[in-house]
Short mmCIF file of C-alpha atoms (C1' of nucleotides) in Angstrom, two decimals:
data_model
loop_
_atom_site.label_atom_id
_atom_site.label_comp_id
_atom_site.label_asym_id
_atom_site.label_seq_id
_atom_site.Cartn_x
_atom_site.Cartn_y
_atom_site.Cartn_z
CA MET A 12 -49.30 52.81 -56.12
CA SER A 13 -50.93 56.13 -57.21
CA ILE A 14 -52.13 55.52 -60.91
CA ARG A 15 -54.30 52.78 -59.09
CA GLN A 16 -55.72 54.86 -57.10
CA SER A 17 -55.94 57.47 -59.29
CA LEU A 18 -57.90 55.77 -61.69
CA LEU A 19 -59.81 54.53 -59.19
CA ALA A 20 -60.52 58.54 -57.76
CA ILE A 21 -61.67 59.16 -61.47
CA LEU A 22 -64.04 56.15 -61.86
CA ASN A 23 -65.18 57.32 -58.55
CA GLN A 24 -67.30 60.07 -60.77
CA GLY A 25 -68.55 57.54 -62.99
CA PRO A 26 -67.95 54.39 -65.67
CA CYS A 27 -65.26 55.80 -68.17
CA TYR A 28 -63.50 53.21 -70.70
CA GLY A 29 -59.96 52.96 -71.09
CA TYR A 30 -58.62 55.32 -73.63
CA GLN A 31 -60.98 57.92 -71.61
CA LEU A 32 -59.48 57.28 -68.58
CA ARG A 33 -56.14 58.10 -70.05
CA SER A 34 -57.03 61.62 -71.38
CA GLU A 35 -59.27 62.50 -67.71
CA PHE A 36 -56.10 61.55 -65.78
CA ASP A 37 -53.93 63.71 -68.02
CA ARG A 38 -56.08 66.31 -68.13
CA ARG A 39 -56.64 66.24 -64.39
CA THR A 40 -52.13 66.43 -64.00
CA GLY A 41 -51.57 69.13 -66.07
CA SER A 42 -50.12 65.95 -68.84
CA THR A 43 -46.65 65.74 -66.39
CA TRP A 44 -46.67 62.42 -66.23
CA PRO A 45 -46.90 60.36 -69.31
CA LEU A 46 -49.22 57.33 -68.84
CA ASN A 47 -48.58 54.81 -71.62
CA VAL A 48 -52.65 53.73 -72.67
CA GLY A 49 -51.70 50.00 -72.41
CA GLN A 50 -51.13 50.63 -68.67
CA ILE A 51 -54.73 51.86 -68.17
CA TYR A 52 -55.82 48.81 -69.53
CA ASN A 53 -53.11 46.81 -67.37
CA THR A 54 -54.27 48.90 -64.29
CA LEU A 55 -58.35 47.93 -65.20
CA ASP A 56 -57.80 44.35 -65.63
CA ARG A 57 -55.77 44.61 -61.94
CA LEU A 58 -58.60 46.43 -60.33
CA GLU A 59 -61.26 44.46 -61.54
CA ARG A 60 -59.15 41.21 -60.33
CA ASP A 61 -59.54 43.04 -57.21
CA GLY A 62 -62.90 43.57 -57.51
CA LEU A 63 -62.89 47.41 -57.30
CA VAL A 64 -64.11 48.06 -60.81
CA GLU A 65 -66.28 46.17 -62.86
CA LYS A 66 -67.18 45.82 -66.53
CA ALA A 67 -70.58 48.08 -67.22
CA ASP A 68 -72.42 48.69 -70.13
CA SER A 69 -71.26 50.17 -73.67
CA ASP A 70 -72.72 53.11 -74.91
CA GLN A 71 -73.80 53.39 -78.38
CA ALA A 72 -70.02 54.17 -79.96
CA GLY A 73 -69.27 50.44 -78.49
CA HIS A 74 -67.08 51.88 -75.78
CA ILE A 75 -66.25 49.60 -73.16
CA TYR A 76 -66.69 50.97 -69.61
CA TYR A 77 -65.92 50.18 -66.63
CA ALA A 78 -67.45 51.06 -63.17
CA ILE A 79 -66.66 51.32 -59.68
CA THR A 80 -68.15 48.81 -57.35
CA ALA A 81 -68.82 49.31 -53.35
CA ALA A 82 -65.23 48.33 -52.92
CA GLY A 83 -63.59 50.29 -54.73
CA SER A 84 -65.54 53.23 -53.72
CA ALA A 85 -64.43 52.58 -50.35
CA GLU A 86 -61.20 52.30 -51.77
CA ALA A 87 -60.93 55.67 -53.40
CA HIS A 88 -62.80 57.28 -50.28
CA GLY A 89 -60.19 55.77 -47.76
CA TRP A 90 -57.50 57.24 -49.99
CA LEU A 91 -58.77 60.68 -50.29
CA SER A 92 -59.40 60.82 -46.18
CA SER A 93 -56.48 59.17 -45.15
CA ALA A 94 -52.54 60.93 -45.15
CA VAL A 95 -50.06 59.76 -47.85
CA VAL A 96 -47.79 57.77 -45.39
CA ARG A 97 -44.29 57.61 -46.51
CA VAL A 98 -43.86 54.65 -45.13
CA GLY A 99 -40.33 52.84 -45.33
CA PRO A 100 -39.96 55.68 -45.46
CA ALA A 101 -39.28 56.80 -48.77
CA ARG A 102 -36.02 54.91 -50.44
CA ASP A 103 -35.12 58.15 -52.14
CA GLU A 104 -32.16 57.10 -54.72
CA LEU A 105 -30.43 60.76 -53.79
CA ALA A 106 -29.96 59.72 -50.01
CA ILE A 107 -29.23 55.99 -50.69
CA LYS A 108 -26.56 57.52 -53.28
CA LEU A 109 -25.29 60.08 -51.11
CA ALA A 110 -25.27 58.01 -48.15
CA ILE A 111 -23.38 55.27 -49.89
CA ALA A 112 -20.62 57.47 -51.25
CA VAL A 113 -19.63 58.66 -47.84
CA THR A 114 -19.01 55.49 -46.72
CA LEU A 115 -16.69 54.34 -49.70
CA PRO A 116 -13.00 55.41 -49.62
CA ASP A 117 -12.50 56.36 -53.40
CA VAL A 118 -15.47 58.38 -53.96
CA ASP A 119 -15.06 62.17 -54.34
CA VAL A 120 -18.35 62.94 -52.58
CA ALA A 121 -17.89 66.79 -53.21
CA ALA A 122 -17.99 66.32 -56.66
CA VAL A 123 -20.46 63.89 -56.24
CA ILE A 124 -22.37 66.55 -54.44
CA GLN A 125 -21.92 69.83 -57.09
CA THR A 126 -22.68 67.32 -59.60
CA GLN A 127 -26.14 67.20 -58.08
CA ARG A 128 -26.24 70.15 -57.36
CA LYS A 129 -25.78 71.70 -60.28
CA SER A 130 -28.11 69.59 -62.05
CA SER A 131 -31.01 69.89 -59.70
CA LEU A 132 -30.41 73.64 -59.75
CA GLY A 133 -31.40 73.75 -63.48
CA THR A 134 -34.51 72.04 -62.46
CA VAL A 135 -35.43 74.35 -60.02
CA GLN A 136 -34.87 77.12 -62.96
CA GLU A 137 -36.61 75.25 -65.39
CA LEU A 138 -39.81 74.74 -63.03
CA THR A 139 -39.55 78.25 -61.97
CA SER A 140 -40.41 79.64 -65.43
CA LEU A 141 -42.51 77.05 -66.20
CA ARG A 142 -44.37 77.65 -62.85
CA ASP A 143 -44.27 81.28 -64.36
CA THR A 144 -46.18 80.67 -67.51
CA SER A 145 -49.06 78.82 -65.55
CA ALA A 146 -49.03 81.91 -63.23
CA LYS A 147 -52.76 82.46 -63.30
CA PRO A 148 -54.89 79.33 -63.83
CA ALA A 149 -58.13 79.72 -65.48
CA SER A 150 -59.29 76.53 -64.93
CA THR A 151 -59.11 73.72 -62.61
CA GLU A 152 -57.03 71.91 -65.21
CA ASP A 153 -54.91 74.75 -64.69
CA LEU A 154 -54.67 74.70 -60.97
CA ALA A 155 -54.01 71.34 -60.75
CA ALA A 156 -51.53 71.36 -63.35
CA LEU A 157 -49.64 74.68 -61.15
CA LEU A 158 -50.31 72.74 -58.17
CA VAL A 159 -47.65 69.65 -59.63
CA ILE A 160 -45.53 71.82 -60.90
CA GLU A 161 -45.08 73.28 -57.57
CA SER A 162 -44.71 70.31 -55.86
CA GLN A 163 -42.14 69.03 -57.75
CA LEU A 164 -40.62 72.98 -57.40
CA PHE A 165 -40.39 72.63 -53.52
CA ALA A 166 -39.02 69.22 -53.82
CA ALA A 167 -36.20 70.40 -55.95
CA GLU A 168 -35.35 73.53 -53.42
CA ALA A 169 -35.52 71.57 -50.87
CA GLU A 170 -32.69 69.13 -52.58
CA VAL A 171 -30.67 71.92 -53.22
CA ARG A 172 -30.44 73.43 -49.34
CA TRP A 173 -29.91 69.85 -48.61
CA LEU A 174 -27.08 69.64 -50.81
CA GLU A 175 -25.26 72.83 -49.48
CA HIS A 176 -26.51 71.58 -46.02
CA ILE A 177 -24.77 68.45 -46.40
CA LYS A 178 -21.63 70.23 -47.32
CA THR A 179 -21.12 71.79 -44.32
CA ARG A 180 -21.87 69.08 -42.19
CA LEU A 181 -18.96 67.09 -44.20
CA ALA A 182 -17.09 69.72 -43.43
CA GLN A 183 -17.85 69.55 -40.34
CA ALA A 184 -17.34 65.81 -40.11
CA ALA A 185 -13.61 66.24 -41.70
CA GLU A 186 -12.42 68.40 -38.95
CA ALA A 187 -13.96 66.29 -36.41
CA GLY A 188 -11.59 63.74 -37.97
CA VAL A 189 -14.16 61.35 -39.00
CA ARG A 190 -12.97 61.00 -42.77
CA ALA A 191 -11.94 57.33 -42.31
CA PRO A 192 -12.47 55.80 -45.38
CA MET A 193 -14.63 52.94 -44.69
CA PRO A 194 -13.82 49.40 -46.47
CA LEU A 195 -15.52 46.26 -46.00
CA SER A 196 -16.80 45.79 -42.50
CA THR A 197 -14.44 43.08 -41.26
CA LYS A 198 -16.67 41.31 -38.79
CA THR A 199 -15.46 37.99 -38.26
CA PRO A 200 -17.93 35.56 -39.67
CA LYS A 201 -19.48 33.51 -37.68
CA ARG A 202 -19.62 30.30 -39.31
CA GLY A 203 -16.24 28.08 -40.36
CA ARG A 204 -13.38 29.21 -39.28
CA PRO A 205 -13.64 32.46 -38.59
CA VAL A 206 -11.47 34.76 -41.40
CA LYS A 207 -10.61 38.40 -40.68
CA ARG A 208 -11.71 39.56 -44.39
CA THR A 209 -10.52 43.36 -45.47
CA LEU A 210 -10.00 44.42 -49.25
CA HIS A 211 -6.45 43.08 -49.16
CA ASN A 212 -7.13 39.54 -47.86
CA ALA A 213 -10.26 38.83 -49.64
CA PRO A 214 -10.78 36.05 -51.77
CA THR A 215 -8.95 35.99 -55.40
CA GLN A 216 -11.60 37.49 -58.12
CA MET B 15 -33.22 51.51 -59.18
CA SER B 16 -31.38 52.22 -56.12
CA ILE B 17 -30.26 48.73 -54.26
CA ARG B 18 -29.05 47.37 -57.68
CA GLN B 19 -26.68 50.28 -58.22
CA SER B 20 -26.09 50.34 -54.18
CA LEU B 21 -24.84 46.67 -54.15
CA LEU B 22 -22.45 47.39 -57.27
CA ALA B 23 -20.79 50.21 -55.75
CA ILE B 24 -20.34 48.15 -52.44
CA LEU B 25 -18.83 45.14 -54.64
CA ASN B 26 -16.94 48.10 -56.12
CA GLN B 27 -14.40 47.94 -53.09
CA GLY B 28 -14.52 43.86 -53.39
CA PRO B 29 -16.09 40.52 -53.42
CA CYS B 30 -18.71 40.34 -50.94
CA TYR B 31 -20.90 37.39 -50.08
CA GLY B 32 -24.80 37.83 -49.73
CA TYR B 33 -25.78 37.84 -46.45
CA GLN B 34 -22.40 40.32 -45.76
CA LEU B 35 -23.68 42.68 -48.32
CA ARG B 36 -27.10 43.07 -46.43
CA SER B 37 -25.04 43.79 -43.01
CA GLU B 38 -22.85 46.49 -45.25
CA PHE B 39 -25.48 48.02 -47.02
CA ASP B 40 -27.62 48.05 -43.47
CA ARG B 41 -24.14 49.91 -42.17
CA ARG B 42 -23.77 51.95 -44.73
CA THR B 43 -26.98 53.63 -44.89
CA GLY B 44 -28.12 53.73 -40.92
CA SER B 45 -30.31 50.95 -41.58
CA THR B 46 -32.60 53.09 -42.08
CA TRP B 47 -34.65 51.00 -45.41
CA PRO B 48 -35.20 47.24 -43.93
CA LEU B 49 -33.56 45.24 -46.76
CA ASN B 50 -34.94 42.03 -46.56
CA VAL B 51 -32.53 38.88 -47.11
CA GLY B 52 -33.72 37.60 -50.10
CA GLN B 53 -33.74 40.86 -51.91
CA ILE B 54 -30.17 40.50 -52.11
CA TYR B 55 -29.56 37.18 -53.91
CA ASN B 56 -32.67 38.41 -56.36
CA THR B 57 -30.67 41.22 -57.23
CA LEU B 58 -27.70 38.70 -57.21
CA ASP B 59 -28.98 37.29 -59.67
CA ARG B 60 -30.17 40.03 -61.81
CA LEU B 61 -26.42 41.83 -61.63
CA GLU B 62 -24.90 38.45 -62.98
CA ARG B 63 -27.70 37.68 -65.49
CA ASP B 64 -26.56 41.40 -66.56
CA GLY B 65 -23.53 40.80 -66.71
CA LEU B 66 -22.22 43.14 -64.40
CA VAL B 67 -21.28 40.63 -61.41
CA GLU B 68 -19.88 36.96 -61.56
CA LYS B 69 -19.74 34.50 -59.00
CA ALA B 70 -15.61 33.98 -57.62
CA ASP B 71 -14.21 31.79 -55.17
CA SER B 72 -15.56 30.90 -52.10
CA ASP B 73 -13.45 31.51 -48.58
CA GLN B 74 -12.83 28.84 -45.93
CA ALA B 75 -16.11 29.30 -44.56
CA GLY B 76 -17.74 28.08 -47.66
CA HIS B 77 -19.20 31.50 -48.48
CA ILE B 78 -20.67 32.42 -52.16
CA TYR B 79 -18.83 35.27 -53.18
CA TYR B 80 -19.77 37.57 -55.74
CA ALA B 81 -17.06 39.97 -57.81
CA ILE B 82 -17.70 42.95 -59.68
CA THR B 83 -16.84 42.75 -63.73
CA ALA B 84 -15.21 45.47 -65.59
CA ALA B 85 -19.02 46.06 -67.46
CA GLY B 86 -20.04 46.78 -63.44
CA SER B 87 -17.32 48.61 -62.43
CA ALA B 88 -17.92 50.58 -64.77
CA GLU B 89 -21.65 51.22 -64.14
CA ALA B 90 -20.76 51.72 -60.46
CA HIS B 91 -18.36 54.49 -61.74
CA GLY B 92 -20.96 56.08 -63.89
CA TRP B 93 -23.65 56.16 -61.38
CA LEU B 94 -21.30 58.28 -58.89
CA SER B 95 -20.10 60.59 -61.35
CA SER B 96 -23.22 61.50 -62.76
CA ALA B 97 -26.54 63.30 -60.81
CA VAL B 98 -29.88 61.74 -60.15
CA VAL B 99 -31.47 62.61 -62.67
CA ARG B 100 -35.46 63.30 -61.80
CA VAL B 101 -37.10 61.70 -65.11
CA GLY B 102 -40.67 61.71 -65.51
CA PRO B 103 -40.23 63.80 -63.36
CA ALA B 104 -40.92 61.93 -60.10
CA ARG B 105 -44.08 60.07 -59.74
CA ASP B 106 -45.17 61.53 -55.92
CA GLU B 107 -48.03 60.40 -54.88
CA LEU B 108 -49.26 62.70 -53.10
CA ALA B 109 -48.79 65.42 -55.86
CA ILE B 110 -51.08 63.31 -57.82
CA LYS B 111 -53.46 62.62 -55.44
CA LEU B 112 -53.29 66.65 -54.66
CA ALA B 113 -53.93 67.47 -58.64
CA ILE B 114 -56.56 65.07 -58.96
CA ALA B 115 -58.39 65.70 -55.48
CA VAL B 116 -59.13 69.22 -56.83
CA THR B 117 -59.95 68.40 -59.82
CA LEU B 118 -62.82 65.93 -58.31
CA PRO B 119 -66.64 67.89 -57.34
CA ASP B 120 -67.09 65.92 -54.08
CA VAL B 121 -63.98 66.48 -52.41
CA ASP B 122 -62.99 68.64 -49.52
CA VAL B 123 -59.26 69.74 -50.47
CA ALA B 124 -59.00 71.43 -47.57
CA ALA B 125 -59.59 68.84 -45.68
CA VAL B 126 -56.96 66.68 -47.64
CA ILE B 127 -54.62 69.00 -47.09
CA GLN B 128 -55.57 69.47 -43.38
CA THR B 129 -54.66 65.60 -42.84
CA GLN B 130 -51.26 65.31 -44.57
CA ARG B 131 -50.19 68.41 -43.19
CA LYS B 132 -50.92 67.41 -39.41
CA SER B 133 -49.13 63.55 -40.80
CA SER B 134 -46.31 65.43 -42.10
CA LEU B 135 -45.93 67.91 -39.36
CA GLY B 136 -45.51 64.88 -37.44
CA THR B 137 -42.82 63.39 -39.47
CA VAL B 138 -40.88 66.03 -39.35
CA GLN B 139 -40.93 66.36 -35.41
CA GLU B 140 -40.03 62.46 -35.49
CA LEU B 141 -37.46 63.25 -37.74
CA THR B 142 -35.93 66.67 -35.99
CA SER B 143 -35.39 64.38 -32.75
CA LEU B 144 -34.00 61.33 -34.77
CA ARG B 145 -31.78 64.01 -35.66
CA ASP B 146 -30.81 65.41 -32.16
CA THR B 147 -30.11 62.40 -31.30
CA SER B 148 -27.51 61.36 -34.26
CA ALA B 149 -26.18 65.38 -33.64
CA LYS B 150 -22.35 64.55 -33.72
CA PRO B 151 -21.20 61.71 -35.46
CA ALA B 152 -18.15 59.83 -34.26
CA SER B 153 -17.90 57.74 -37.28
CA THR B 154 -18.83 57.84 -40.93
CA GLU B 155 -21.50 55.26 -40.36
CA ASP B 156 -22.85 57.68 -38.20
CA LEU B 157 -22.26 60.32 -40.70
CA ALA B 158 -23.95 58.57 -43.43
CA ALA B 159 -27.37 57.72 -41.33
CA LEU B 160 -27.33 61.90 -40.25
CA LEU B 161 -26.95 62.02 -43.88
CA VAL B 162 -30.51 60.20 -44.79
CA ILE B 163 -32.53 61.26 -42.20
CA GLU B 164 -31.27 65.59 -42.96
CA SER B 165 -32.55 64.43 -46.43
CA GLN B 166 -36.01 62.98 -44.72
CA LEU B 167 -36.05 65.63 -43.21
CA PHE B 168 -35.52 68.50 -45.55
CA ALA B 169 -38.39 66.50 -47.72
CA ALA B 170 -40.85 65.90 -45.07
CA GLU B 171 -40.11 70.24 -44.47
CA ALA B 172 -40.49 71.18 -48.28
CA GLU B 173 -43.47 68.94 -48.32
CA VAL B 174 -45.02 70.90 -45.24
CA ARG B 175 -43.76 74.35 -46.95
CA TRP B 176 -46.21 72.77 -49.89
CA LEU B 177 -49.00 72.01 -48.44
CA GLU B 178 -49.40 75.08 -46.44
CA HIS B 179 -48.52 77.25 -49.48
CA ILE B 180 -51.00 75.68 -52.19
CA LYS B 181 -53.70 76.79 -49.34
CA THR B 182 -53.00 80.05 -50.30
CA ARG B 183 -53.39 78.92 -54.30
CA LEU B 184 -56.72 77.09 -53.59
CA ALA B 185 -57.99 80.51 -52.19
CA GLN B 186 -56.56 82.47 -54.86
CA ALA B 187 -58.10 80.50 -57.27
CA ALA B 188 -61.59 80.56 -55.12
CA GLU B 189 -61.38 84.38 -55.26
CA ALA B 190 -60.87 84.05 -58.79
CA GLY B 191 -63.99 81.88 -59.22
CA VAL B 192 -61.86 78.70 -60.45
CA ARG B 193 -64.21 76.64 -58.26
CA ALA B 194 -66.01 74.85 -60.57
CA PRO B 195 -66.43 71.19 -60.07
CA MET B 196 -65.06 69.04 -62.76
CA PRO B 197 -66.89 65.83 -64.00
CA LEU B 198 -65.90 63.87 -66.39
CA SER B 199 -64.57 65.31 -69.82
CA THR B 200 -67.52 65.58 -72.65
CA LYS B 201 -65.49 65.49 -75.14
CA THR B 202 -67.06 63.69 -78.08
CA PRO B 203 -66.01 60.58 -78.92
CA LYS B 204 -64.64 60.45 -82.45
CA ARG B 205 -65.66 56.73 -82.41
CA GLY B 206 -69.01 56.00 -83.73
CA ARG B 207 -72.55 58.03 -83.23
CA PRO B 208 -70.98 61.00 -81.47
CA VAL B 209 -72.22 60.80 -78.06
CA LYS B 210 -72.61 63.66 -75.18
CA ARG B 211 -71.39 62.25 -71.97
CA THR B 212 -71.99 63.80 -68.47
CA LEU B 213 -72.10 62.02 -65.01
CA HIS B 214 -75.63 62.03 -65.84
CA ASN B 215 -76.01 60.67 -69.40
CA ALA B 216 -73.38 57.72 -68.14
CA PRO B 217 -74.75 54.20 -69.12
CA THR B 218 -76.05 52.86 -66.43
CA GLN B 219 -73.89 50.84 -63.99
"C1'" DA C 29 -55.41 56.62 -101.04
"C1'" DC C 30 -52.87 57.54 -96.59
"C1'" DA C 31 -51.55 59.03 -92.35
"C1'" DG C 32 -53.02 60.25 -88.58
"C1'" DC C 33 -55.97 59.77 -84.11
"C1'" DC C 34 -59.17 56.85 -81.57
"C1'" DA C 35 -60.18 52.47 -79.35
"C1'" DT C 36 -58.55 47.96 -76.77
"C1'" DG C 37 -55.89 44.67 -75.89
"C1'" DT C 38 -51.32 41.57 -75.24
"C1'" DA C 39 -46.83 39.83 -73.86
"C1'" DA C 40 -42.87 40.41 -71.72
"C1'" DC C 41 -40.41 42.72 -68.80
"C1'" DT C 42 -38.32 45.43 -64.82
"C1'" DT C 43 -37.53 46.32 -59.62
"C1'" DG C 44 -38.82 45.68 -55.90
"C1'" DT C 45 -40.85 42.66 -52.04
"C1'" DT C 46 -42.49 39.20 -49.02
"C1'" DA C 47 -42.94 34.26 -47.34
"C1'" DC C 48 -41.30 30.40 -47.15
"C1'" DA C 49 -37.65 26.57 -46.96
"C1'" DT C 50 -33.43 24.21 -45.35
"C1'" DG C 51 -29.72 23.88 -42.87
"C1'" DA C 52 -25.26 25.41 -40.47
"C1'" DT C 53 -23.47 27.22 -36.43
"C1'" DT C 54 -23.61 29.67 -32.14
"C1'" DT C 55 -25.72 31.05 -27.68
"C1'" DT C 56 -28.10 30.98 -24.16
"C1'" DA D 8 -31.63 20.89 -25.59
"C1'" DA D 9 -33.48 25.18 -27.52
"C1'" DA D 10 -33.63 29.60 -29.56
"C1'" DA D 11 -31.48 32.68 -32.00
"C1'" DT D 12 -28.23 33.78 -35.89
"C1'" DC D 13 -26.03 33.17 -40.41
"C1'" DA D 14 -26.12 32.25 -44.91
"C1'" DT D 15 -28.40 30.57 -49.32
"C1'" DG D 16 -31.83 30.55 -51.53
"C1'" DT D 17 -36.95 29.92 -54.49
"C1'" DA D 18 -41.26 31.15 -55.52
"C1'" DA D 19 -44.35 34.02 -56.27
"C1'" DC D 20 -46.49 38.45 -56.61
"C1'" DA D 21 -46.85 43.51 -56.94
"C1'" DA D 22 -46.92 47.44 -59.73
"C1'" DG D 23 -44.76 49.94 -63.55
"C1'" DT D 24 -43.05 50.34 -68.42
"C1'" DT D 25 -42.96 49.37 -72.74
"C1'" DA D 26 -43.31 47.39 -77.79
"C1'" DC D 27 -46.93 45.50 -80.48
"C1'" DA D 28 -50.79 44.25 -82.90
"C1'" DT D 29 -54.99 45.14 -84.64
"C1'" DG D 30 -59.13 47.67 -86.14
"C1'" DG D 31 -62.22 51.45 -87.23
"C1'" DC D 32 -62.34 56.04 -88.23
"C1'" DT D 33 -61.69 60.96 -89.66
"C1'" DG D 34 -59.07 64.58 -91.87
"C1'" DT D 35 -56.29 65.87 -96.06
#
DNA sequence: ACAGCCATGTAACTTGTTACATGATTTT
DNA sequence: AAAATCATGTAACAAGTTACATGGCTGT
């Protein structure tokens, strides 16, 4: 839901045509997220379908402009005046992965953490040097790009910190004797004849 | 791409039927992410389509089991032994939003930041008290749930720190005179008669 | 002439997500 | 008997993403 809103926010500045929107988005986000041009036209179609934009007059060059509607303007304004609410909450693949991993008997969680930490540390370093080159922003574009890089940097740093933190958590848990490997739950099915199930009496594969 | 992989990792422990997979996923992630049952069956269909699982024998109760295939097992193993690579990189709605916001002339970025900070701080506090209740995990499930909560907590804290950080960035930029409001780019279109475009000579809407 | 960018699209596809239908079984 | 839960699905849709087709125009 962010490309949609971004295009809407840009269109709120004035009518644009598709190709232009791509460069506007690129320019305003430091070209951080490559955006396939085709996606612009898809999104425009969907925005038009939802009544948030409409086709406007062409210019002398024949470009096909889209203009924001009142509803679209309201939505853009709403987006910018309300907080990004992490509903759900954020389905972070890494968190899911590690939660699943600690519940699996045959997974070396410490190794998973190490592998990830190495990778994430690499990301941190890349982002750090990237940021250093973007040191002093001279334009609003540069500023925007810097913010994006630092956003990723902060997130990557938090990831590393978390990974290091959960290493101690795992140690604590192991010390407390919470290391029982966890097979599939053996809760008795309620339908039909109850059947105690473990990994060892599971139906043949 | 995380539900898919999670189900695969669970199925790697032994055959399961759809409904069971839901409770396994819930159990192993602290019921953090509500998972519509229908989605299990969708995902199973797609996994089967991709040759990663296949239908297995039913048990006495008539449950429809799915068993992982060799390809599926390889994929599950690959998932757990390689780092989550944030390709793209992560398209964070908040980062996009603020990047766009600073490039728009009529947006009070400070207010956007304040609103978000308030919201994110609230999230931090909720997660903190949630974590405190999950203090000492007694089971592997509890441990997994704790990891998930702390993952979100670390992320939310990083978000707050970033928001506070970019406040100073904005101040620096303002001091350096980089506050020029940014209209739509006026790069001359290459097709047809070049037309200088600004917000004020855009085609009528 | 030819390569490459500008520009607009279309079709197909991915994962995720919800709403709904249907029936069996279990609990109250 | 009614309500809740177990269990399996289907249909539709959202947003994102890619690959491709098709021209016109531009620079070499």
